[in-house]
Amino acid sequence: MSMDSVKDIAAGTASGICSKLIEYPFDTVKTRLQTDSSGRYSGAMDCLKSTYQTEGLKGIYRGVGSPIAGAMAENATLFWAYGLAQRNVKRWYGMDEKAELSIPQLALCGSASGLAVSHVLSPVERIKCLMQLQEIGLTQTKYSNFVQCAAGTIKDGGVGNLFKGHSSMLLREIPGNAAWYGFYEVCCKMFCVKQDLKKSELPAYQIALSGALGGCAYWSAFFPADVVGSRMRGAGATSFSATFKDILATQGWKGLYAGWGVTMVRAFPANACIFTVYEKVRADLDKIM
């Protein structure tokens, strides 16, 4: 493994921890809204208020252990795969390693990182959904922590049970990460051109804003895949196409975008944090390694 890959993994891991602590309460609300087919909640604020009143802060952060571990692995994989894809594209086209790729090439590298990270995220999201939904009666077994949940899930259906809903993960991550990196790089390039700066010279708030907008683009790329995935991973649905058609028939397009608003609220600070921390740690590592 190259030193660049080691730096990408280290910086990605740090960004994952910071972002998950910020975004997790929003994620709990999103998951419960997406699986609420009975009209239990009137909206995001009602869901947050109800969860806090009945379960406290513990309920809002229920199952956070798995996502923190997952966020470390997710962001390490994302930035490692993104960097590796860029180096391979440059090698393929005979480009200098310091040359800049075009936005379409960077988006393609982003989709490659999405393909890689989907295999890391599927089991993490499966456990997270089961933990988040157990207190509202959508799962048959209650677990006290993510390790117990993982063990019980494997016992019930083997290792493959951890990958339930993997098709929805692929449909979310491949286009999502093309949009995530693509939009981030477009915004950074606009700031660079306007101020005649290199990307490494951009102030932190511009990196943060670019990351925040990239996060909104990621979740907007194919949000229905996340809604269907939540039903498959946590509420017992078995088929992507059947679940998609069922939600569309019973709840319309509104149902396929359940939780989109709270997801945008979550995406802005979380992704601002991810890219700001990543770029800062990566730059520091470049200086000392």
PDB file of C-alpha atoms in Angstrom:
ATOM      1  CA  MET A   1       0.000   0.000   0.000  1.00  0.00           C
ATOM      2  CA  SER A   2       1.350   3.427  -0.968  1.00  0.00           C
ATOM      3  CA  MET A   3       1.939   6.254   1.499  1.00  0.00           C
ATOM      4  CA  ASP A   4      -0.792   8.289  -0.236  1.00  0.00           C
ATOM      5  CA  SER A   5      -3.274   5.512   0.505  1.00  0.00           C
ATOM      6  CA  VAL A   6      -2.210   5.423   4.167  1.00  0.00           C
ATOM      7  CA  LYS A   7      -2.748   9.198   4.432  1.00  0.00           C
ATOM      8  CA  ASP A   8      -6.163   8.953   2.753  1.00  0.00           C
ATOM      9  CA  ILE A   9      -7.250   6.223   5.158  1.00  0.00           C
ATOM     10  CA  ALA A  10      -6.046   8.122   8.253  1.00  0.00           C
ATOM     11  CA  ALA A  11      -7.641  11.417   7.213  1.00  0.00           C
ATOM     12  CA  GLY A  12     -10.852   9.675   6.148  1.00  0.00           C
ATOM     13  CA  THR A  13     -11.104   7.881   9.490  1.00  0.00           C
ATOM     14  CA  ALA A  14     -10.777  11.141  11.428  1.00  0.00           C
ATOM     15  CA  SER A  15     -13.438  12.834   9.306  1.00  0.00           C
ATOM     16  CA  GLY A  16     -15.821   9.904   9.790  1.00  0.00           C
ATOM     17  CA  ILE A  17     -15.747  10.078  13.583  1.00  0.00           C
ATOM     18  CA  CYS A  18     -16.402  13.823  13.718  1.00  0.00           C
ATOM     19  CA  SER A  19     -19.222  13.806  11.193  1.00  0.00           C
ATOM     20  CA  LYS A  20     -21.127  10.878  12.691  1.00  0.00           C
ATOM     21  CA  LEU A  21     -21.431  12.529  16.103  1.00  0.00           C
ATOM     22  CA  ILE A  22     -22.978  15.559  14.398  1.00  0.00           C
ATOM     23  CA  GLU A  23     -25.384  13.778  12.071  1.00  0.00           C
ATOM     24  CA  TYR A  24     -26.642  10.766  14.034  1.00  0.00           C
ATOM     25  CA  PRO A  25     -29.730  12.347  15.710  1.00  0.00           C
ATOM     26  CA  PHE A  26     -30.923  13.440  12.246  1.00  0.00           C
ATOM     27  CA  ASP A  27     -30.299   9.929  10.941  1.00  0.00           C
ATOM     28  CA  THR A  28     -32.451   8.361  13.660  1.00  0.00           C
ATOM     29  CA  VAL A  29     -35.314  10.701  12.742  1.00  0.00           C
ATOM     30  CA  LYS A  30     -34.841   9.990   9.020  1.00  0.00           C
ATOM     31  CA  THR A  31     -34.933   6.214   9.490  1.00  0.00           C
ATOM     32  CA  ARG A  32     -38.072   6.338  11.634  1.00  0.00           C
ATOM     33  CA  LEU A  33     -39.853   8.628   9.173  1.00  0.00           C
ATOM     34  CA  GLN A  34     -38.939   6.379   6.243  1.00  0.00           C
ATOM     35  CA  THR A  35     -40.361   3.279   7.911  1.00  0.00           C
ATOM     36  CA  ASP A  36     -43.453   5.016   9.340  1.00  0.00           C
ATOM     37  CA  SER A  37     -46.226   3.581   7.153  1.00  0.00           C
ATOM     38  CA  SER A  38     -48.889   4.027   9.873  1.00  0.00           C
ATOM     39  CA  GLY A  39     -48.665   7.819  10.221  1.00  0.00           C
ATOM     40  CA  ARG A  40     -47.193   7.699  13.724  1.00  0.00           C
ATOM     41  CA  TYR A  41     -45.322  10.973  13.218  1.00  0.00           C
ATOM     42  CA  SER A  42     -46.554  14.205  11.641  1.00  0.00           C
ATOM     43  CA  GLY A  43     -43.063  15.285  10.631  1.00  0.00           C
ATOM     44  CA  ALA A  44     -39.391  15.476  11.581  1.00  0.00           C
ATOM     45  CA  MET A  45     -39.829  17.697  14.636  1.00  0.00           C
ATOM     46  CA  ASP A  46     -42.682  15.543  15.954  1.00  0.00           C
ATOM     47  CA  CYS A  47     -40.524  12.427  15.510  1.00  0.00           C
ATOM     48  CA  LEU A  48     -37.564  14.022  17.293  1.00  0.00           C
ATOM     49  CA  LYS A  49     -39.750  15.308  20.138  1.00  0.00           C
ATOM     50  CA  SER A  50     -41.567  11.987  20.554  1.00  0.00           C
ATOM     51  CA  THR A  51     -38.326   9.981  20.528  1.00  0.00           C
ATOM     52  CA  TYR A  52     -36.718  12.243  23.119  1.00  0.00           C
ATOM     53  CA  GLN A  53     -39.784  12.248  25.391  1.00  0.00           C
ATOM     54  CA  THR A  54     -40.221   8.471  25.375  1.00  0.00           C
ATOM     55  CA  GLU A  55     -36.610   7.276  25.103  1.00  0.00           C
ATOM     56  CA  GLY A  56     -34.437  10.240  26.054  1.00  0.00           C
ATOM     57  CA  LEU A  57     -31.060  11.080  24.554  1.00  0.00           C
ATOM     58  CA  LYS A  58     -30.234   7.376  24.607  1.00  0.00           C
ATOM     59  CA  GLY A  59     -33.048   6.759  22.127  1.00  0.00           C
ATOM     60  CA  ILE A  60     -31.817   9.469  19.773  1.00  0.00           C
ATOM     61  CA  TYR A  61     -28.310   7.985  19.786  1.00  0.00           C
ATOM     62  CA  ARG A  62     -29.480   4.357  19.946  1.00  0.00           C
ATOM     63  CA  GLY A  63     -27.231   2.157  17.847  1.00  0.00           C
ATOM     64  CA  VAL A  64     -24.574   4.861  17.374  1.00  0.00           C
ATOM     65  CA  GLY A  65     -21.717   2.426  18.083  1.00  0.00           C
ATOM     66  CA  SER A  66     -22.135   0.641  14.776  1.00  0.00           C
ATOM     67  CA  PRO A  67     -22.333   3.838  12.693  1.00  0.00           C
ATOM     68  CA  ILE A  68     -19.256   5.358  14.361  1.00  0.00           C
ATOM     69  CA  ALA A  69     -17.274   2.229  13.585  1.00  0.00           C
ATOM     70  CA  GLY A  70     -18.906   2.228  10.175  1.00  0.00           C
ATOM     71  CA  ALA A  71     -18.167   5.923   9.576  1.00  0.00           C
ATOM     72  CA  MET A  72     -14.501   5.307  10.291  1.00  0.00           C
ATOM     73  CA  ALA A  73     -14.441   2.411   7.829  1.00  0.00           C
ATOM     74  CA  GLU A  74     -16.750   4.211   5.373  1.00  0.00           C
ATOM     75  CA  ASN A  75     -14.761   7.424   5.063  1.00  0.00           C
ATOM     76  CA  ALA A  76     -11.435   5.611   5.129  1.00  0.00           C
ATOM     77  CA  THR A  77     -12.684   3.439   2.237  1.00  0.00           C
ATOM     78  CA  LEU A  78     -14.227   6.377   0.370  1.00  0.00           C
ATOM     79  CA  PHE A  79     -11.130   8.559   0.383  1.00  0.00           C
ATOM     80  CA  TRP A  80      -8.770   5.624  -0.155  1.00  0.00           C
ATOM     81  CA  ALA A  81     -10.776   4.391  -3.161  1.00  0.00           C
ATOM     82  CA  TYR A  82     -11.203   7.928  -4.518  1.00  0.00           C
ATOM     83  CA  GLY A  83      -7.484   8.615  -4.319  1.00  0.00           C
ATOM     84  CA  LEU A  84      -6.609   5.212  -5.756  1.00  0.00           C
ATOM     85  CA  ALA A  85      -9.040   5.692  -8.642  1.00  0.00           C
ATOM     86  CA  GLN A  86      -7.506   9.083  -9.455  1.00  0.00           C
ATOM     87  CA  ARG A  87      -3.989   7.667  -9.487  1.00  0.00           C
ATOM     88  CA  ASN A  88      -5.080   4.806 -11.757  1.00  0.00           C
ATOM     89  CA  VAL A  89      -6.867   7.148 -14.178  1.00  0.00           C
ATOM     90  CA  LYS A  90      -3.731   9.306 -14.422  1.00  0.00           C
ATOM     91  CA  ARG A  91      -1.601   6.216 -14.958  1.00  0.00           C
ATOM     92  CA  TRP A  92      -4.016   4.927 -17.622  1.00  0.00           C
ATOM     93  CA  TYR A  93      -3.878   8.182 -19.581  1.00  0.00           C
ATOM     94  CA  GLY A  94      -0.144   8.694 -19.044  1.00  0.00           C
ATOM     95  CA  MET A  95      -0.687  11.865 -17.016  1.00  0.00           C
ATOM     96  CA  ASP A  96       1.730  13.374 -14.506  1.00  0.00           C
ATOM     97  CA  GLU A  97       0.775  12.430 -10.942  1.00  0.00           C
ATOM     98  CA  LYS A  98       0.351  16.121 -10.055  1.00  0.00           C
ATOM     99  CA  ALA A  99      -1.898  16.832 -13.054  1.00  0.00           C
ATOM    100  CA  GLU A 100      -5.548  17.765 -12.420  1.00  0.00           C
ATOM    101  CA  LEU A 101      -8.327  15.503 -13.634  1.00  0.00           C
ATOM    102  CA  SER A 102     -11.451  16.899 -15.274  1.00  0.00           C
ATOM    103  CA  ILE A 103     -14.722  17.077 -13.339  1.00  0.00           C
ATOM    104  CA  PRO A 104     -16.250  14.135 -15.276  1.00  0.00           C
ATOM    105  CA  GLN A 105     -13.128  12.068 -14.512  1.00  0.00           C
ATOM    106  CA  LEU A 106     -13.366  12.996 -10.823  1.00  0.00           C
ATOM    107  CA  ALA A 107     -17.067  12.083 -10.776  1.00  0.00           C
ATOM    108  CA  LEU A 108     -16.173   8.722 -12.327  1.00  0.00           C
ATOM    109  CA  CYS A 109     -13.584   8.192  -9.575  1.00  0.00           C
ATOM    110  CA  GLY A 110     -16.318   9.087  -7.083  1.00  0.00           C
ATOM    111  CA  SER A 111     -18.633   6.419  -8.477  1.00  0.00           C
ATOM    112  CA  ALA A 112     -15.791   3.883  -8.144  1.00  0.00           C
ATOM    113  CA  SER A 113     -15.407   4.825  -4.476  1.00  0.00           C
ATOM    114  CA  GLY A 114     -19.181   4.409  -4.078  1.00  0.00           C
ATOM    115  CA  LEU A 115     -18.971   0.879  -5.454  1.00  0.00           C
ATOM    116  CA  ALA A 116     -16.183   0.052  -3.005  1.00  0.00           C
ATOM    117  CA  VAL A 117     -17.816   1.580   0.061  1.00  0.00           C
ATOM    118  CA  SER A 118     -21.214  -0.048  -0.516  1.00  0.00           C
ATOM    119  CA  HIS A 119     -19.763  -3.363   0.657  1.00  0.00           C
ATOM    120  CA  VAL A 120     -18.616  -1.722   3.886  1.00  0.00           C
ATOM    121  CA  LEU A 121     -21.843   0.189   4.484  1.00  0.00           C
ATOM    122  CA  SER A 122     -24.436  -2.557   3.950  1.00  0.00           C
ATOM    123  CA  PRO A 123     -23.847  -4.462   7.211  1.00  0.00           C
ATOM    124  CA  VAL A 124     -23.401  -1.225   9.164  1.00  0.00           C
ATOM    125  CA  GLU A 125     -26.690   0.198   7.854  1.00  0.00           C
ATOM    126  CA  ARG A 126     -28.475  -3.096   8.498  1.00  0.00           C
ATOM    127  CA  ILE A 127     -27.468  -3.098  12.167  1.00  0.00           C
ATOM    128  CA  LYS A 128     -28.162   0.629  12.532  1.00  0.00           C
ATOM    129  CA  CYS A 129     -31.696   0.293  11.152  1.00  0.00           C
ATOM    130  CA  LEU A 130     -32.514  -2.666  13.400  1.00  0.00           C
ATOM    131  CA  MET A 131     -31.285  -0.766  16.477  1.00  0.00           C
ATOM    132  CA  GLN A 132     -33.093   2.462  15.542  1.00  0.00           C
ATOM    133  CA  LEU A 133     -36.432   0.753  14.910  1.00  0.00           C
ATOM    134  CA  GLN A 134     -36.619  -1.797  17.725  1.00  0.00           C
ATOM    135  CA  GLU A 135     -38.247   0.579  20.228  1.00  0.00           C
ATOM    136  CA  ILE A 136     -41.204   1.338  17.945  1.00  0.00           C
ATOM    137  CA  GLY A 137     -42.121  -2.291  17.335  1.00  0.00           C
ATOM    138  CA  LEU A 138     -40.834  -2.765  13.783  1.00  0.00           C
ATOM    139  CA  THR A 139     -38.303  -5.445  14.721  1.00  0.00           C
ATOM    140  CA  GLN A 140     -38.963  -8.734  16.497  1.00  0.00           C
ATOM    141  CA  THR A 141     -35.896  -8.773  18.750  1.00  0.00           C
ATOM    142  CA  LYS A 142     -34.460  -6.046  20.989  1.00  0.00           C
ATOM    143  CA  TYR A 143     -30.695  -5.752  21.340  1.00  0.00           C
ATOM    144  CA  SER A 144     -28.726  -3.802  23.915  1.00  0.00           C
ATOM    145  CA  ASN A 145     -25.758  -2.942  21.672  1.00  0.00           C
ATOM    146  CA  PHE A 146     -24.565  -3.226  18.096  1.00  0.00           C
ATOM    147  CA  VAL A 147     -22.304  -6.236  18.779  1.00  0.00           C
ATOM    148  CA  GLN A 148     -25.243  -8.215  20.148  1.00  0.00           C
ATOM    149  CA  CYS A 149     -27.368  -7.064  17.206  1.00  0.00           C
ATOM    150  CA  ALA A 150     -24.748  -8.173  14.676  1.00  0.00           C
ATOM    151  CA  ALA A 151     -24.365 -11.557  16.350  1.00  0.00           C
ATOM    152  CA  GLY A 152     -28.141 -12.084  16.510  1.00  0.00           C
ATOM    153  CA  THR A 153     -28.596 -11.052  12.887  1.00  0.00           C
ATOM    154  CA  ILE A 154     -25.938 -13.518  11.728  1.00  0.00           C
ATOM    155  CA  LYS A 155     -27.452 -16.252  13.916  1.00  0.00           C
ATOM    156  CA  ASP A 156     -30.895 -15.656  12.377  1.00  0.00           C
ATOM    157  CA  GLY A 157     -29.828 -15.773   8.749  1.00  0.00           C
ATOM    158  CA  GLY A 158     -26.100 -16.147   8.345  1.00  0.00           C
ATOM    159  CA  VAL A 159     -23.594 -13.505   7.236  1.00  0.00           C
ATOM    160  CA  GLY A 160     -25.754 -12.776   4.201  1.00  0.00           C
ATOM    161  CA  ASN A 161     -28.435 -11.433   6.560  1.00  0.00           C
ATOM    162  CA  LEU A 162     -26.140  -8.479   7.281  1.00  0.00           C
ATOM    163  CA  PHE A 163     -26.281  -7.557   3.589  1.00  0.00           C
ATOM    164  CA  LYS A 164     -30.053  -7.401   3.290  1.00  0.00           C
ATOM    165  CA  GLY A 165     -30.907  -4.421   1.100  1.00  0.00           C
ATOM    166  CA  HIS A 166     -27.515  -4.408  -0.626  1.00  0.00           C
ATOM    167  CA  SER A 167     -29.078  -3.663  -4.021  1.00  0.00           C
ATOM    168  CA  SER A 168     -30.495  -0.408  -2.657  1.00  0.00           C
ATOM    169  CA  MET A 169     -27.071   0.436  -1.237  1.00  0.00           C
ATOM    170  CA  LEU A 170     -25.434   0.075  -4.652  1.00  0.00           C
ATOM    171  CA  LEU A 171     -28.146   2.236  -6.232  1.00  0.00           C
ATOM    172  CA  ARG A 172     -27.571   4.896  -3.577  1.00  0.00           C
ATOM    173  CA  GLU A 173     -23.787   4.880  -3.334  1.00  0.00           C
ATOM    174  CA  ILE A 174     -22.610   4.691  -6.959  1.00  0.00           C
ATOM    175  CA  PRO A 175     -24.528   7.720  -8.308  1.00  0.00           C
ATOM    176  CA  GLY A 176     -24.473   9.380  -4.891  1.00  0.00           C
ATOM    177  CA  ASN A 177     -20.703   9.470  -4.621  1.00  0.00           C
ATOM    178  CA  ALA A 178     -20.304  10.579  -8.231  1.00  0.00           C
ATOM    179  CA  ALA A 179     -22.483  13.555  -7.264  1.00  0.00           C
ATOM    180  CA  TRP A 180     -20.749  13.987  -3.862  1.00  0.00           C
ATOM    181  CA  TYR A 181     -17.217  14.282  -5.171  1.00  0.00           C
ATOM    182  CA  GLY A 182     -18.254  15.877  -8.453  1.00  0.00           C
ATOM    183  CA  PHE A 183     -20.159  18.726  -6.829  1.00  0.00           C
ATOM    184  CA  TYR A 184     -17.486  19.203  -4.158  1.00  0.00           C
ATOM    185  CA  GLU A 185     -14.751  19.474  -6.776  1.00  0.00           C
ATOM    186  CA  VAL A 186     -16.832  21.859  -8.931  1.00  0.00           C
ATOM    187  CA  CYS A 187     -17.376  24.181  -5.968  1.00  0.00           C
ATOM    188  CA  CYS A 188     -13.707  24.080  -4.966  1.00  0.00           C
ATOM    189  CA  LYS A 189     -12.645  24.804  -8.552  1.00  0.00           C
ATOM    190  CA  MET A 190     -15.007  27.795  -8.708  1.00  0.00           C
ATOM    191  CA  PHE A 191     -13.477  29.220  -5.532  1.00  0.00           C
ATOM    192  CA  CYS A 192      -9.969  28.571  -6.855  1.00  0.00           C
ATOM    193  CA  VAL A 193     -10.620  30.298 -10.193  1.00  0.00           C
ATOM    194  CA  LYS A 194     -12.334  33.279  -8.598  1.00  0.00           C
ATOM    195  CA  GLN A 195      -9.469  33.917  -6.155  1.00  0.00           C
ATOM    196  CA  ASP A 196      -6.589  32.553  -8.255  1.00  0.00           C
ATOM    197  CA  LEU A 197      -5.706  30.044  -5.544  1.00  0.00           C
ATOM    198  CA  LYS A 198      -4.737  26.392  -5.399  1.00  0.00           C
ATOM    199  CA  LYS A 199      -7.173  24.032  -3.715  1.00  0.00           C
ATOM    200  CA  SER A 200      -4.756  23.571  -0.810  1.00  0.00           C
ATOM    201  CA  GLU A 201      -4.822  27.350  -0.259  1.00  0.00           C
ATOM    202  CA  LEU A 202      -8.596  27.705   0.065  1.00  0.00           C
ATOM    203  CA  PRO A 203      -9.834  28.912   3.474  1.00  0.00           C
ATOM    204  CA  ALA A 204     -11.580  26.356   5.662  1.00  0.00           C
ATOM    205  CA  TYR A 205     -15.028  27.910   5.303  1.00  0.00           C
ATOM    206  CA  GLN A 206     -14.909  27.494   1.516  1.00  0.00           C
ATOM    207  CA  ILE A 207     -13.894  23.845   1.852  1.00  0.00           C
ATOM    208  CA  ALA A 208     -16.729  23.423   4.369  1.00  0.00           C
ATOM    209  CA  LEU A 209     -19.283  25.081   2.070  1.00  0.00           C
ATOM    210  CA  SER A 210     -18.159  22.982  -0.895  1.00  0.00           C
ATOM    211  CA  GLY A 211     -18.441  19.826   1.212  1.00  0.00           C
ATOM    212  CA  ALA A 212     -21.869  20.809   2.501  1.00  0.00           C
ATOM    213  CA  LEU A 213     -23.212  21.354  -1.019  1.00  0.00           C
ATOM    214  CA  GLY A 214     -21.589  18.097  -2.124  1.00  0.00           C
ATOM    215  CA  GLY A 215     -23.439  16.316   0.666  1.00  0.00           C
ATOM    216  CA  CYS A 216     -26.766  17.749  -0.477  1.00  0.00           C
ATOM    217  CA  ALA A 217     -25.983  16.601  -4.039  1.00  0.00           C
ATOM    218  CA  TYR A 218     -25.142  13.097  -2.757  1.00  0.00           C
ATOM    219  CA  TRP A 219     -28.480  12.642  -1.014  1.00  0.00           C
ATOM    220  CA  SER A 220     -30.433  14.162  -3.888  1.00  0.00           C
ATOM    221  CA  ALA A 221     -28.896  11.853  -6.531  1.00  0.00           C
ATOM    222  CA  PHE A 222     -31.297   8.945  -5.864  1.00  0.00           C
ATOM    223  CA  PHE A 223     -32.968   9.406  -2.470  1.00  0.00           C
ATOM    224  CA  PRO A 224     -35.740   6.816  -3.051  1.00  0.00           C
ATOM    225  CA  ALA A 225     -33.047   4.105  -2.933  1.00  0.00           C
ATOM    226  CA  ASP A 226     -32.383   5.078   0.684  1.00  0.00           C
ATOM    227  CA  VAL A 227     -36.089   4.988   1.581  1.00  0.00           C
ATOM    228  CA  VAL A 228     -36.504   1.543   0.030  1.00  0.00           C
ATOM    229  CA  GLY A 229     -33.271   0.408   1.679  1.00  0.00           C
ATOM    230  CA  SER A 230     -34.509   1.424   5.134  1.00  0.00           C
ATOM    231  CA  ARG A 231     -37.623  -0.701   4.643  1.00  0.00           C
ATOM    232  CA  MET A 232     -35.567  -3.655   3.443  1.00  0.00           C
ATOM    233  CA  ARG A 233     -32.963  -3.442   6.207  1.00  0.00           C
ATOM    234  CA  GLY A 234     -35.214  -2.629   9.143  1.00  0.00           C
ATOM    235  CA  ALA A 235     -38.878  -3.201   8.371  1.00  0.00           C
ATOM    236  CA  GLY A 236     -38.912  -6.622   6.722  1.00  0.00           C
ATOM    237  CA  ALA A 237     -39.301  -5.719   3.034  1.00  0.00           C
ATOM    238  CA  THR A 238     -37.637  -8.262   0.755  1.00  0.00           C
ATOM    239  CA  SER A 239     -37.561  -6.893  -2.801  1.00  0.00           C
ATOM    240  CA  PHE A 240     -36.315  -3.506  -4.025  1.00  0.00           C
ATOM    241  CA  SER A 241     -38.679  -3.278  -7.006  1.00  0.00           C
ATOM    242  CA  ALA A 242     -41.695  -4.560  -5.061  1.00  0.00           C
ATOM    243  CA  THR A 243     -41.033  -2.196  -2.151  1.00  0.00           C
ATOM    244  CA  PHE A 244     -40.506   0.745  -4.508  1.00  0.00           C
ATOM    245  CA  LYS A 245     -43.806   0.028  -6.283  1.00  0.00           C
ATOM    246  CA  ASP A 246     -45.637  -0.493  -2.972  1.00  0.00           C
ATOM    247  CA  ILE A 247     -44.471   2.852  -1.524  1.00  0.00           C
ATOM    248  CA  LEU A 248     -45.306   4.629  -4.786  1.00  0.00           C
ATOM    249  CA  ALA A 249     -48.776   3.053  -4.900  1.00  0.00           C
ATOM    250  CA  THR A 250     -49.680   3.678  -1.248  1.00  0.00           C
ATOM    251  CA  GLN A 251     -47.858   6.924  -0.445  1.00  0.00           C
ATOM    252  CA  GLY A 252     -46.936   8.397  -3.817  1.00  0.00           C
ATOM    253  CA  TRP A 253     -43.691  10.229  -4.557  1.00  0.00           C
ATOM    254  CA  LYS A 254     -43.976  11.875  -1.139  1.00  0.00           C
ATOM    255  CA  GLY A 255     -43.424   8.475   0.432  1.00  0.00           C
ATOM    256  CA  LEU A 256     -40.313   7.868  -1.671  1.00  0.00           C
ATOM    257  CA  TYR A 257     -38.874  11.141  -0.395  1.00  0.00           C
ATOM    258  CA  ALA A 258     -39.837  10.658   3.252  1.00  0.00           C
ATOM    259  CA  GLY A 259     -37.126  12.134   5.436  1.00  0.00           C
ATOM    260  CA  TRP A 260     -35.524  14.132   2.602  1.00  0.00           C
ATOM    261  CA  GLY A 261     -35.915  17.434   4.455  1.00  0.00           C
ATOM    262  CA  VAL A 262     -34.262  16.290   7.672  1.00  0.00           C
ATOM    263  CA  THR A 263     -31.583  14.584   5.569  1.00  0.00           C
ATOM    264  CA  MET A 264     -30.709  17.911   3.906  1.00  0.00           C
ATOM    265  CA  VAL A 265     -30.503  19.561   7.327  1.00  0.00           C
ATOM    266  CA  ARG A 266     -28.188  16.769   8.434  1.00  0.00           C
ATOM    267  CA  ALA A 267     -26.139  16.714   5.244  1.00  0.00           C
ATOM    268  CA  PHE A 268     -25.060  20.346   5.406  1.00  0.00           C
ATOM    269  CA  PRO A 269     -23.076  20.325   8.693  1.00  0.00           C
ATOM    270  CA  ALA A 270     -22.011  16.675   8.492  1.00  0.00           C
ATOM    271  CA  ASN A 271     -20.441  16.932   5.049  1.00  0.00           C
ATOM    272  CA  ALA A 272     -18.948  20.327   5.783  1.00  0.00           C
ATOM    273  CA  CYS A 273     -17.244  18.582   8.703  1.00  0.00           C
ATOM    274  CA  ILE A 274     -16.134  15.566   6.635  1.00  0.00           C
ATOM    275  CA  PHE A 275     -14.284  17.531   3.971  1.00  0.00           C
ATOM    276  CA  THR A 276     -12.891  20.182   6.323  1.00  0.00           C
ATOM    277  CA  VAL A 277     -11.439  17.570   8.670  1.00  0.00           C
ATOM    278  CA  TYR A 278     -10.213  15.384   5.811  1.00  0.00           C
ATOM    279  CA  GLU A 279      -8.423  18.199   3.968  1.00  0.00           C
ATOM    280  CA  LYS A 280      -6.869  19.540   7.191  1.00  0.00           C
ATOM    281  CA  VAL A 281      -5.626  16.163   8.421  1.00  0.00           C
ATOM    282  CA  ARG A 282      -4.444  15.202   4.925  1.00  0.00           C
ATOM    283  CA  ALA A 283      -2.462  18.452   4.605  1.00  0.00           C
ATOM    284  CA  ASP A 284      -0.891  17.951   8.042  1.00  0.00           C
ATOM    285  CA  LEU A 285       0.073  14.381   7.151  1.00  0.00           C
ATOM    286  CA  ASP A 286       1.682  15.596   3.926  1.00  0.00           C
ATOM    287  CA  LYS A 287       3.922  17.842   6.024  1.00  0.00           C
ATOM    288  CA  ILE A 288       5.111  15.168   8.439  1.00  0.00           C
ATOM    289  CA  MET A 289       5.125  11.977   6.304  1.00  0.00           C
TER     290      MET A 289
END
